[in-house]
Amino acid sequence: MYTDTDRCVRAVQSKDARFDGWFFTAVLTTRIYCRPSCPAVPPKVENMTFLPSAAACQQAGFRACKRCRPDTSPGSPEWNARADAVARAMRLIQDGVVDREGVPGLAARLGYSTRQVERQLNAELGAGPLALARAQRAQTARLLIETSELPMGDVAFAAGFSSIRTFNDTVREVFALAPGELRQRAEKAGRHHPKVPGTIALRLPYRAPLNPDNLFGHLAATAVPGVEEWRAGAYRRTLRLPYGTGVVSLTPQPDHIGCQLALTDLRDLTIAISRCRWMLDLDADPEAVDEQLRSDPLLAPLVNKAPGRRVPRTVDAAEFAVRAVLGQQVSTAAARTHAARLVTAHGEPVADPDPEGGLTHLFPSPQALAGLDPQSLALPRTRRTTLTTLVSALADGSLPLGIDSDWEAARARLNALPGFGPWTTEVIAMRALGDPDAFLPSDLGVRRAAKELGLPSTPAALTARAAGWRPWRAYAVQYLWATDDHAINHLPV
């Protein structure tokens, strides 16, 4: 995108917010970088240059615009629509792997040498993994400065900086303001104090349009008691994070998602934000998705009626895989009941920061479920075998599932497990691994919707017809599901 100069110039001159996060505009005269929708008067064309990432801008000596705050743009949709090494690396960097494991740890997860990873990231993003992680640390620091009352020393280490001096230097370089000045500006703008004591309040941006009905409706309708809930217009759930635990509250708003985070260790802030954005599919490009799906005349009316549907995902791929097995061939209510029993028996207790809240546990980890007695499960014998085999593979690492998974390799491993058919594998690929082209032609709701619309209703024929929807078939499933009057398609009252 950033190499198409004419297109970038048109986006900047029209202040088109759809391109925020796709590229950044660096102004050669002022040495400032902006998002395409910056409200300031656009610079002269000859003074613009375009870069693919905030890290590349910072590495080239540009500082962030104080008006449009380009560091808060939605992420590039490319990283969630691709499964190559660069996209997987970006998802891992956003999840804090470089800060926790260094570049060697990132490379090991990808199966490449550190030199190969650095070369590929520099070629596509104009910055290596350390620079990309540094840009993310700067954004985390800004969030803590503006939304908490933590001393600056605590902010520095919580954001991942190795020293207070590095923290101060980075903040000044990136934002052209000292940390104290950033906090003063936030106080004047009313961004400083969190709404609930002990929490961090922030706004999660997204590309419009966003239809919250199926997104939050699905999460609320399938919520596991004790782990998730819908309360006072917000979806709330517990989080298992690298350094501790957390509770998040997510509220749909017209132009952003309101986010309240309570963390036991503030070093988890970046990871928690990344996982919430991933769960809500906030980095998607709905214009591109809907344009492709509208090309099918039978699907177009659904898209035009309620555009901007997202794919509801998960914050923990292993958790979702277990829940997918529990949900095989049973109702949504029965699946919730089975999951709630596992949580009560094997989940880790947590404290809900909201005294009126109903969150009590983390969903049990694969290691906690590894010693599960199959006889304690109120499931058919074959389903017990499927679940215990899955849990064992997740616990011993022979089935790695996560945001960095190679989608086809993960499918092959899942299909090799007993009791795993196309539906279970594809729903995990869609909601746990984030494959935007995962498809469920055998799903009852999809087949029923297809028949009502005049689409082929047999799996083979529907798959053939859906070739024109690629690479966005997972989004087509959301539109097809929306034809049913099921609770997953409606925001709770």
GROMACS .gro file of C-alpha atoms in nm, residues 25-28 30-33 49-63 122 125-128 131 134 173-174:
model
   32
   25THR     CA    1   0.256   0.992   0.625
   26ALA     CA    2   0.596   1.134   0.717
   27VAL     CA    3   0.639   1.507   0.651
   28LEU     CA    4   0.991   1.592   0.542
   30THR     CA    5   0.840   1.920   0.997
   31ARG     CA    6   0.984   1.570   1.068
   32ILE     CA    7   0.640   1.465   1.197
   33TYR     CA    8   0.448   1.152   1.100
   49THR     CA    9   0.683   1.035   0.210
   50PHE     CA   10   0.501   0.717   0.307
   51LEU     CA   11   0.619   0.445   0.543
   52PRO     CA   12   0.464   0.111   0.637
   53SER     CA   13   0.485   0.128   1.016
   54ALA     CA   14   0.516   0.365   1.310
   55ALA     CA   15   0.844   0.193   1.392
   56ALA     CA   16   0.983   0.276   1.047
   57CYS     CA   17   0.883   0.640   1.098
   58GLN     CA   18   1.050   0.655   1.437
   59GLN     CA   19   1.361   0.481   1.308
   60ALA     CA   20   1.384   0.740   1.029
   61GLY     CA   21   1.380   1.022   1.284
   62PHE     CA   22   1.015   1.135   1.264
   63ARG     CA   23   0.807   1.206   1.575
  122ASN     CA   24   1.298  -0.485   0.735
  125LEU     CA   25   0.800  -0.292   0.730
  126GLY     CA   26   1.114  -0.081   0.715
  127ALA     CA   27   1.207  -0.182   1.069
  128GLY     CA   28   1.338  -0.489   1.250
  131ALA     CA   29   1.236  -0.136   1.652
  134ARG     CA   30   1.022  -0.043   2.087
  173GLU     CA   31   1.200   1.112   2.084
  174VAL     CA   32   0.869   0.955   1.977
   0.00000   0.00000   0.00000
